[in-house]
Amino acid sequence: MNKSKGWPLWEVFIRSKQGLNHKHVGSLRASDATMAIKNARDVYTRRAEGISIWVVPSNNITASDPNNEDSLFEPSQTKVYRHPTFYDVPDGISHM
Amino acid sequence: MVYLPSNVSKLFSSNQELNIVQFLLFFNRTSIKYICVVKYLKMKDAKNLELEAIFQQKIDDDIKIEPNDWMPDAYRKSLIRQISQHAHSEVVGMLPEGNWITRAPNLRRKAVLLAKVQDEAGHGLYLYSAAETLGADREQTIDDLHSGKAKYSSIFNYPTLTWADMGAIGWLVDGAAIMNQVPLCRCSYGPYARAMIRVCKEESFHQRQGFEVINKLAEGTPEQKEMAQDALNRFWWPALMMFGPSDDDSSHTEQSMRWKIKRNTNDELRQMFVDVTVPQAESIGLTVPDPHIKWNEAKDGYDFGPIDWDEFWQVVGGNGPCNKERVDARRKAKEDGKWVVEAAMAFADKRNAKKTA
């Protein structure tokens, strides 16, 4: 996907305010990390959307394969006992 | 019997079929090759049909499609065409307004116009990134604009002759763009929908600043009011054409709606735009340049006159007043900026080499 002979592609993550995690907002092209941060500021935070920016070269990201999502996430769907609603709490018991 | 490699024998479902194939192979190698190819293509077709059915089910269930998901080639191609056209429109759209930055009537207007044009650049960048998630090559996409292969919104091929045009563009052109883009926020392709949400948030400032410009002129001296009316006269019809050809002549609409790339037809959106804009013009004492405008109680909307589709196709085809100027300006920008792109890359390479050494 990274065919352009120009600048490499970067993925941009922004923390919108103190106490929240960085969130992926999109991508952009830049020659190096410093320029990627500056461009990210201009492209993704023109209206006070962020207080912190991460940039990561897109080709350094490894993604799970959507074709395997069923088998990959199967363990998380078959274990109902991991949820509190699985358990019966007798009437009259509170704070649980 | 003749030995068949497992990837070939897998193609034949029953033992009986396999026996026939082995029998044929014994006598004639060419015919069996042919059978294998036909069988393989049939299987591939069946697999694609199955994937396509799963894909359409996702669309029907309003589940977004993300970059790595399987999608039909035609869906991918259609999206790349639409998103890159959209990106080009944002970028070329900076030119008519850039024309007035140095001549804005005061510092406030200048700062606002500068911010608006910067937003358009940002919108172009969100959209080029979205097109890249589909495998489109960014430089190739831009070169297609420069060679005339790719289109952009025909509205930007009209000149901006007076300051009032900055008002008309914000009010009408951005107004029409919002009408188009709001439903795109629910587009089935995730990255495009997300880009549209960002764009729409920013676009409403564009429309309001334009309306403020035109409103100020409309309540000014008779000459200023005339200037506002003249801008409305020139931009009204091209703004209506922004919604694209009428539904009967729109080649992409039906399929795009089935794929939920588009949510409304061109004519539906055009009608919505007329219905909200005519009262806005009236309220500031301007007149929409169409003698056929009339409220139609039965359809709960305005009737309006016929659009000059000849003009539309001429401008789309490259014969508008500014087509050549706009593409030349974009081409020159890329050529003149090439050394900067290369120098920045050379600098980054050199520093990376030092780091690893």
Coordinates of N, CA and C in Angstrom, one line a residue, chain B residues 116-286:
Chain B
K116 N -10.4 29.5 6.4 CA -11.3 28.7 5.6 C -10.5 27.9 4.5
V117 N -9.6 28.6 3.8 CA -8.8 28.0 2.8 C -7.9 26.9 3.4
Q118 N -7.4 27.2 4.6 CA -6.5 26.2 5.2 C -7.4 24.9 5.5
D119 N -8.6 25.1 5.9 CA -9.5 24.0 6.2 C -9.7 23.2 4.9
E120 N -9.8 23.8 3.8 CA -10.0 23.1 2.5 C -8.8 22.2 2.2
A121 N -7.6 22.7 2.5 CA -6.4 21.9 2.3 C -6.5 20.7 3.2
G122 N -6.9 20.9 4.5 CA -7.0 19.8 5.4 C -8.0 18.8 4.9
H123 N -9.1 19.2 4.4 CA -10.2 18.3 3.9 C -9.6 17.5 2.8
G124 N -8.8 18.1 1.9 CA -8.2 17.4 0.8 C -7.3 16.3 1.3
L125 N -6.5 16.6 2.4 CA -5.6 15.6 3.0 C -6.3 14.5 3.7
Y126 N -7.4 14.8 4.4 CA -8.2 13.6 5.0 C -8.6 12.7 3.9
L127 N -9.1 13.3 2.8 CA -9.7 12.5 1.7 C -8.6 11.7 0.9
Y128 N -7.5 12.3 0.7 CA -6.4 11.6 0.0 C -6.0 10.4 0.9
S129 N -5.9 10.6 2.2 CA -5.6 9.4 3.1 C -6.6 8.4 3.0
A130 N -7.9 8.7 3.0 CA -9.0 7.8 2.9 C -8.9 7.0 1.6
A131 N -8.5 7.7 0.5 CA -8.4 7.0 -0.8 C -7.2 6.0 -0.7
E132 N -6.1 6.4 0.0 CA -5.0 5.5 0.1 C -5.3 4.2 0.9
T133 N -6.2 4.3 1.8 CA -6.6 3.0 2.5 C -7.2 2.0 1.6
L134 N -7.6 2.4 0.4 CA -8.2 1.5 -0.6 C -7.1 1.0 -1.6
G135 N -5.9 1.4 -1.3 CA -4.8 1.0 -2.2 C -4.5 2.0 -3.3
A136 N -5.2 3.2 -3.3 CA -4.8 4.2 -4.4 C -3.5 4.8 -4.0
D137 N -2.7 5.0 -5.1 CA -1.4 5.6 -4.8 C -1.6 7.1 -4.9
R138 N -1.1 7.8 -3.8 CA -1.4 9.3 -3.7 C -0.9 10.1 -4.9
E139 N 0.4 9.9 -5.2 CA 1.0 10.7 -6.3 C 0.3 10.4 -7.6
Q140 N -0.1 9.1 -7.8 CA -0.8 8.8 -9.1 C -2.1 9.5 -9.1
T141 N -2.8 9.5 -8.0 CA -4.1 10.1 -7.9 C -4.0 11.6 -8.3
I142 N -3.0 12.3 -7.8 CA -2.8 13.7 -8.0 C -2.4 13.9 -9.5
D143 N -1.5 13.0 -10.0 CA -1.2 13.1 -11.4 C -2.4 12.9 -12.3
D144 N -3.3 12.1 -11.9 CA -4.5 11.9 -12.7 C -5.3 13.2 -12.8
L145 N -5.3 14.0 -11.7 CA -6.0 15.3 -11.8 C -5.2 16.2 -12.8
H146 N -3.9 16.2 -12.7 CA -3.1 17.1 -13.6 C -3.2 16.7 -15.0
S147 N -3.4 15.4 -15.3 CA -3.5 15.0 -16.7 C -4.9 15.2 -17.3
G148 N -5.9 15.5 -16.4 CA -7.2 15.7 -16.9 C -8.0 14.4 -16.8
K149 N -7.4 13.3 -16.4 CA -8.1 12.0 -16.3 C -9.1 12.0 -15.2
A150 N -8.8 12.6 -14.0 CA -9.7 12.7 -12.9 C -10.4 14.0 -12.9
K151 N -11.7 14.0 -12.4 CA -12.5 15.2 -12.4 C -12.5 15.8 -11.0
Y152 N -13.0 17.0 -10.9 CA -13.3 17.7 -9.6 C -14.6 18.5 -9.8
S153 N -15.1 19.0 -8.7 CA -16.4 19.7 -8.8 C -16.3 20.8 -9.8
S154 N -17.3 20.8 -10.7 CA -17.3 21.8 -11.8 C -17.5 23.3 -11.4
I155 N -18.0 23.4 -10.2 CA -18.2 24.8 -9.6 C -16.9 25.6 -9.6
F156 N -15.8 25.0 -9.4 CA -14.5 25.7 -9.2 C -13.9 26.2 -10.6
N157 N -14.6 25.9 -11.6 CA -14.2 26.4 -12.9 C -14.9 27.7 -13.3
Y158 N -15.6 28.3 -12.3 CA -16.1 29.6 -12.5 C -15.2 30.7 -11.8
P159 N -15.1 31.8 -12.4 CA -14.1 32.8 -11.9 C -14.8 33.5 -10.6
T160 N -13.9 34.1 -9.8 CA -14.4 34.9 -8.6 C -14.1 36.3 -8.9
L161 N -15.1 37.1 -9.4 CA -14.8 38.4 -10.0 C -14.9 39.5 -9.0
T162 N -15.7 39.3 -7.9 CA -15.8 40.4 -6.9 C -15.7 39.8 -5.5
W163 N -15.6 40.7 -4.5 CA -15.5 40.2 -3.1 C -16.8 39.5 -2.7
A164 N -17.9 39.9 -3.3 CA -19.2 39.3 -3.0 C -19.2 37.8 -3.4
D165 N -18.3 37.4 -4.3 CA -18.2 36.0 -4.7 C -17.7 35.1 -3.5
M166 N -16.9 35.8 -2.6 CA -16.5 35.0 -1.4 C -17.7 34.7 -0.5
G167 N -18.6 35.6 -0.5 CA -19.9 35.4 0.2 C -20.7 34.3 -0.5
A168 N -20.9 34.4 -1.8 CA -21.7 33.5 -2.5 C -21.1 32.1 -2.4
I169 N -19.8 32.0 -2.5 CA -19.2 30.6 -2.4 C -19.4 30.0 -1.1
G170 N -19.1 30.7 0.0 CA -19.4 30.2 1.3 C -20.8 29.8 1.5
W171 N -21.7 30.7 1.2 CA -23.1 30.5 1.4 C -23.7 29.3 0.5
L172 N -23.5 29.5 -0.8 CA -24.1 28.5 -1.7 C -23.2 27.3 -2.0
V173 N -22.0 27.5 -2.3 CA -21.1 26.3 -2.6 C -20.9 25.4 -1.4
D174 N -20.5 26.0 -0.3 CA -20.3 25.2 0.9 C -21.7 24.7 1.4
G175 N -22.7 25.5 1.2 CA -24.0 25.0 1.6 C -24.4 23.8 0.8
A176 N -24.2 23.8 -0.5 CA -24.5 22.6 -1.3 C -23.6 21.5 -0.9
A177 N -22.3 21.8 -0.6 CA -21.4 20.7 -0.2 C -21.9 20.1 1.1
I178 N -22.4 20.9 2.1 CA -22.9 20.3 3.3 C -24.0 19.3 3.0
M179 N -24.9 19.8 2.2 CA -26.1 19.0 1.8 C -25.6 17.6 1.3
N180 N -24.6 17.6 0.5 CA -24.0 16.4 -0.1 C -23.3 15.6 0.9
Q181 N -22.6 16.2 1.8 CA -21.7 15.5 2.7 C -22.3 15.0 4.0
V182 N -23.4 15.6 4.4 CA -24.0 15.1 5.7 C -24.4 13.6 5.5
P183 N -25.1 13.3 4.4 CA -25.4 11.8 4.3 C -24.2 11.0 4.1
L184 N -23.1 11.5 3.6 CA -21.9 10.7 3.4 C -21.2 10.3 4.8
C185 N -21.6 11.0 5.8 CA -21.1 10.7 7.2 C -21.6 9.3 7.5
R186 N -22.7 8.8 6.9 CA -23.2 7.4 7.1 C -22.8 6.4 6.0
C187 N -21.8 6.9 5.2 CA -21.4 6.0 4.1 C -20.9 4.7 4.6
S188 N -21.0 3.6 3.8 CA -20.7 2.3 4.3 C -19.2 2.1 4.5
Y189 N -18.4 2.9 3.8 CA -16.9 2.7 4.0 C -16.4 3.5 5.1
G190 N -15.9 2.9 6.2 CA -15.5 3.5 7.4 C -14.6 4.7 7.3
P191 N -13.4 4.6 6.6 CA -12.5 5.8 6.6 C -13.1 7.0 5.8
Y192 N -14.0 6.7 4.9 CA -14.6 7.9 4.1 C -15.7 8.5 5.1
A193 N -16.4 7.7 5.8 CA -17.5 8.2 6.7 C -16.8 9.0 7.8
R194 N -15.7 8.5 8.3 CA -15.0 9.3 9.4 C -14.4 10.6 8.9
A195 N -13.9 10.6 7.7 CA -13.3 11.8 7.1 C -14.5 12.8 6.9
M196 N -15.6 12.3 6.5 CA -16.8 13.2 6.3 C -17.3 13.9 7.6
I197 N -17.2 13.1 8.7 CA -17.7 13.6 10.0 C -16.8 14.8 10.3
R198 N -15.5 14.7 10.2 CA -14.5 15.8 10.4 C -14.9 17.0 9.5
V199 N -15.0 16.7 8.2 CA -15.3 17.7 7.2 C -16.5 18.5 7.6
C200 N -17.6 17.8 7.9 CA -18.9 18.4 8.1 C -18.8 19.4 9.4
K201 N -18.1 18.9 10.4 CA -17.9 19.7 11.6 C -17.3 21.1 11.2
E202 N -16.4 21.1 10.3 CA -15.7 22.3 9.9 C -16.4 23.2 8.9
E203 N -17.2 22.5 8.1 CA -17.9 23.1 7.0 C -18.9 24.1 7.4
S204 N -19.5 24.0 8.5 CA -20.6 24.9 8.8 C -20.1 26.3 9.2
F205 N -18.9 26.4 9.7 CA -18.3 27.7 9.8 C -18.1 28.3 8.4
H206 N -17.7 27.5 7.4 CA -17.5 28.1 6.1 C -18.8 28.7 5.5
Q207 N -19.9 28.0 5.8 CA -21.2 28.5 5.2 C -21.6 29.8 6.0
R208 N -21.4 29.8 7.3 CA -21.9 30.9 8.0 C -21.0 32.2 7.7
Q209 N -19.7 32.0 7.5 CA -18.9 33.2 7.2 C -19.3 33.7 5.8
G210 N -19.6 32.8 4.9 CA -20.0 33.3 3.6 C -21.3 34.0 3.6
F211 N -22.3 33.5 4.4 CA -23.6 34.2 4.5 C -23.4 35.5 5.2
E212 N -22.5 35.6 6.2 CA -22.2 36.9 6.8 C -21.7 37.9 5.8
V213 N -20.8 37.5 4.9 CA -20.2 38.4 3.9 C -21.4 38.9 3.0
I214 N -22.2 38.0 2.5 CA -23.2 38.4 1.5 C -24.3 39.2 2.2
N215 N -24.6 38.9 3.5 CA -25.6 39.6 4.2 C -25.2 41.1 4.5
K216 N -23.9 41.2 4.9 CA -23.3 42.6 5.1 C -23.5 43.4 3.8
L217 N -23.1 42.8 2.7 CA -23.2 43.6 1.4 C -24.7 43.9 1.1
A218 N -25.6 42.9 1.3 CA -27.0 43.1 1.0 C -27.6 44.2 1.8
E219 N -27.1 44.4 3.0 CA -27.7 45.5 3.8 C -26.8 46.8 3.7
G220 N -25.9 46.8 2.8 CA -25.0 48.0 2.6 C -25.6 49.0 1.6
T221 N -24.7 49.7 0.9 CA -25.1 50.7 -0.1 C -25.8 50.0 -1.3
P222 N -26.5 50.8 -2.1 CA -27.1 50.2 -3.3 C -26.1 49.4 -4.2
E223 N -24.9 50.0 -4.3 CA -23.9 49.4 -5.1 C -23.4 48.0 -4.5
Q224 N -23.3 48.0 -3.1 CA -22.9 46.8 -2.5 C -24.0 45.7 -2.6
K225 N -25.3 46.2 -2.5 CA -26.3 45.2 -2.6 C -26.4 44.6 -4.0
E226 N -26.1 45.5 -5.0 CA -26.1 45.0 -6.4 C -25.0 44.0 -6.6
M227 N -23.9 44.2 -5.9 CA -22.7 43.3 -6.0 C -23.1 41.9 -5.5
A228 N -23.9 42.0 -4.3 CA -24.3 40.7 -3.7 C -25.3 40.0 -4.6
Q229 N -26.2 40.7 -5.2 CA -27.2 40.1 -6.1 C -26.5 39.5 -7.4
D230 N -25.5 40.3 -7.9 CA -24.8 39.8 -9.0 C -24.0 38.5 -8.7
A231 N -23.5 38.4 -7.5 CA -22.8 37.1 -7.2 C -23.8 36.0 -7.1
L232 N -24.9 36.3 -6.5 CA -26.0 35.2 -6.4 C -26.4 34.8 -7.8
N233 N -26.6 35.8 -8.7 CA -27.0 35.5 -10.1 C -26.0 34.5 -10.8
R234 N -24.7 34.8 -10.5 CA -23.7 34.0 -11.2 C -23.5 32.6 -10.6
F235 N -23.7 32.5 -9.2 CA -23.4 31.2 -8.6 C -24.6 30.3 -8.4
W236 N -25.8 30.8 -8.5 CA -27.0 30.0 -8.2 C -27.0 28.8 -9.1
W237 N -27.0 28.9 -10.4 CA -27.2 27.7 -11.2 C -26.0 26.8 -11.1
P238 N -24.8 27.3 -11.2 CA -23.6 26.4 -11.0 C -23.7 25.6 -9.6
A239 N -24.3 26.3 -8.6 CA -24.4 25.6 -7.3 C -25.4 24.4 -7.4
L240 N -26.5 24.7 -8.1 CA -27.5 23.6 -8.3 C -26.9 22.4 -9.1
M241 N -26.0 22.8 -10.0 CA -25.4 21.7 -10.8 C -24.4 20.9 -10.0
M242 N -23.9 21.4 -8.8 CA -23.0 20.7 -8.0 C -23.5 19.3 -7.6
F243 N -24.9 19.2 -7.6 CA -25.4 17.9 -7.1 C -25.3 16.8 -8.2
G244 N -24.8 17.2 -9.4 CA -24.6 16.2 -10.4 C -25.8 16.1 -11.3
P245 N -25.6 15.2 -12.4 CA -26.7 15.1 -13.3 C -28.0 14.6 -12.7
S246 N -29.1 14.9 -13.4 CA -30.4 14.5 -12.9 C -30.4 12.9 -12.8
D247 N -31.2 12.4 -11.9 CA -31.2 11.0 -11.6 C -31.3 10.1 -12.8
D248 N -32.1 10.6 -13.8 CA -32.2 9.7 -15.0 C -30.9 9.6 -15.8
D249 N -30.0 10.5 -15.6 CA -28.8 10.5 -16.3 C -27.6 10.2 -15.5
S250 N -27.8 9.8 -14.2 CA -26.7 9.6 -13.3 C -26.3 8.1 -13.4
S251 N -25.1 7.8 -13.9 CA -24.7 6.4 -14.2 C -24.4 5.7 -12.9
H252 N -23.9 6.4 -11.9 CA -23.4 5.7 -10.7 C -24.4 5.6 -9.6
T253 N -25.5 6.4 -9.6 CA -26.3 6.5 -8.4 C -26.9 5.2 -7.9
E254 N -27.5 4.4 -8.8 CA -28.2 3.2 -8.4 C -27.3 2.3 -7.6
Q255 N -26.2 1.9 -8.2 CA -25.3 1.0 -7.6 C -24.7 1.6 -6.3
S256 N -24.4 2.9 -6.3 CA -23.8 3.5 -5.1 C -24.8 3.5 -4.0
M257 N -26.1 3.6 -4.3 CA -27.1 3.5 -3.2 C -27.3 2.1 -2.7
R258 N -27.1 1.1 -3.6 CA -27.2 -0.2 -3.1 C -26.1 -0.5 -2.2
W259 N -24.9 0.0 -2.4 CA -23.7 -0.2 -1.6 C -23.7 0.8 -0.4
K260 N -24.7 1.7 -0.3 CA -24.8 2.7 0.7 C -23.5 3.6 0.8
I261 N -23.0 3.8 -0.4 CA -21.9 4.9 -0.5 C -22.7 6.2 -0.5
K262 N -23.7 6.2 -1.3 CA -24.6 7.4 -1.4 C -25.9 7.0 -0.7
R263 N -26.5 8.0 0.0 CA -27.8 7.7 0.7 C -29.0 8.4 0.1
N264 N -28.7 9.4 -0.7 CA -29.8 10.1 -1.4 C -29.4 10.3 -2.8
T265 N -30.4 10.5 -3.7 CA -30.1 10.7 -5.1 C -29.8 12.2 -5.3
N266 N -29.2 12.5 -6.5 CA -28.8 13.8 -6.8 C -30.0 14.8 -6.8
D267 N -31.1 14.3 -7.3 CA -32.3 15.2 -7.4 C -32.9 15.5 -6.0
E268 N -32.9 14.5 -5.2 CA -33.4 14.7 -3.8 C -32.6 15.7 -3.1
L269 N -31.2 15.6 -3.2 CA -30.4 16.6 -2.5 C -30.5 18.0 -3.1
R270 N -30.7 18.1 -4.4 CA -30.8 19.4 -5.0 C -32.1 20.0 -4.5
Q271 N -33.2 19.2 -4.4 CA -34.5 19.8 -4.0 C -34.3 20.3 -2.5
M272 N -33.6 19.5 -1.7 CA -33.4 20.0 -0.3 C -32.7 21.3 -0.2
F273 N -31.7 21.4 -1.1 CA -30.9 22.6 -1.1 C -31.7 23.8 -1.5
V274 N -32.5 23.7 -2.6 CA -33.4 24.8 -3.0 C -34.4 25.2 -1.9
D275 N -34.9 24.2 -1.3 CA -35.9 24.4 -0.2 C -35.4 25.2 0.9
V276 N -34.1 25.0 1.3 CA -33.6 25.7 2.5 C -33.0 27.1 2.0
T277 N -32.5 27.2 0.8 CA -31.8 28.4 0.4 C -32.7 29.5 -0.1
V278 N -33.8 29.2 -0.8 CA -34.6 30.3 -1.3 C -35.1 31.2 -0.2
P279 N -35.6 30.7 0.9 CA -36.0 31.6 2.0 C -34.9 32.4 2.6
Q280 N -33.6 31.8 2.6 CA -32.5 32.5 3.1 C -32.2 33.8 2.3
A281 N -32.3 33.6 0.9 CA -32.1 34.7 0.0 C -33.2 35.8 0.2
E282 N -34.4 35.3 0.3 CA -35.5 36.3 0.6 C -35.3 37.1 1.8
S283 N -34.9 36.4 2.9 CA -34.8 37.1 4.2 C -33.7 38.2 4.2
I284 N -32.7 38.1 3.2 CA -31.8 39.2 3.2 C -32.0 40.1 2.0
G285 N -33.2 40.0 1.4 CA -33.6 40.9 0.3 C -33.0 40.7 -1.0
L286 N -32.5 39.4 -1.3 CA -32.0 39.1 -2.6 C -32.9 38.1 -3.3

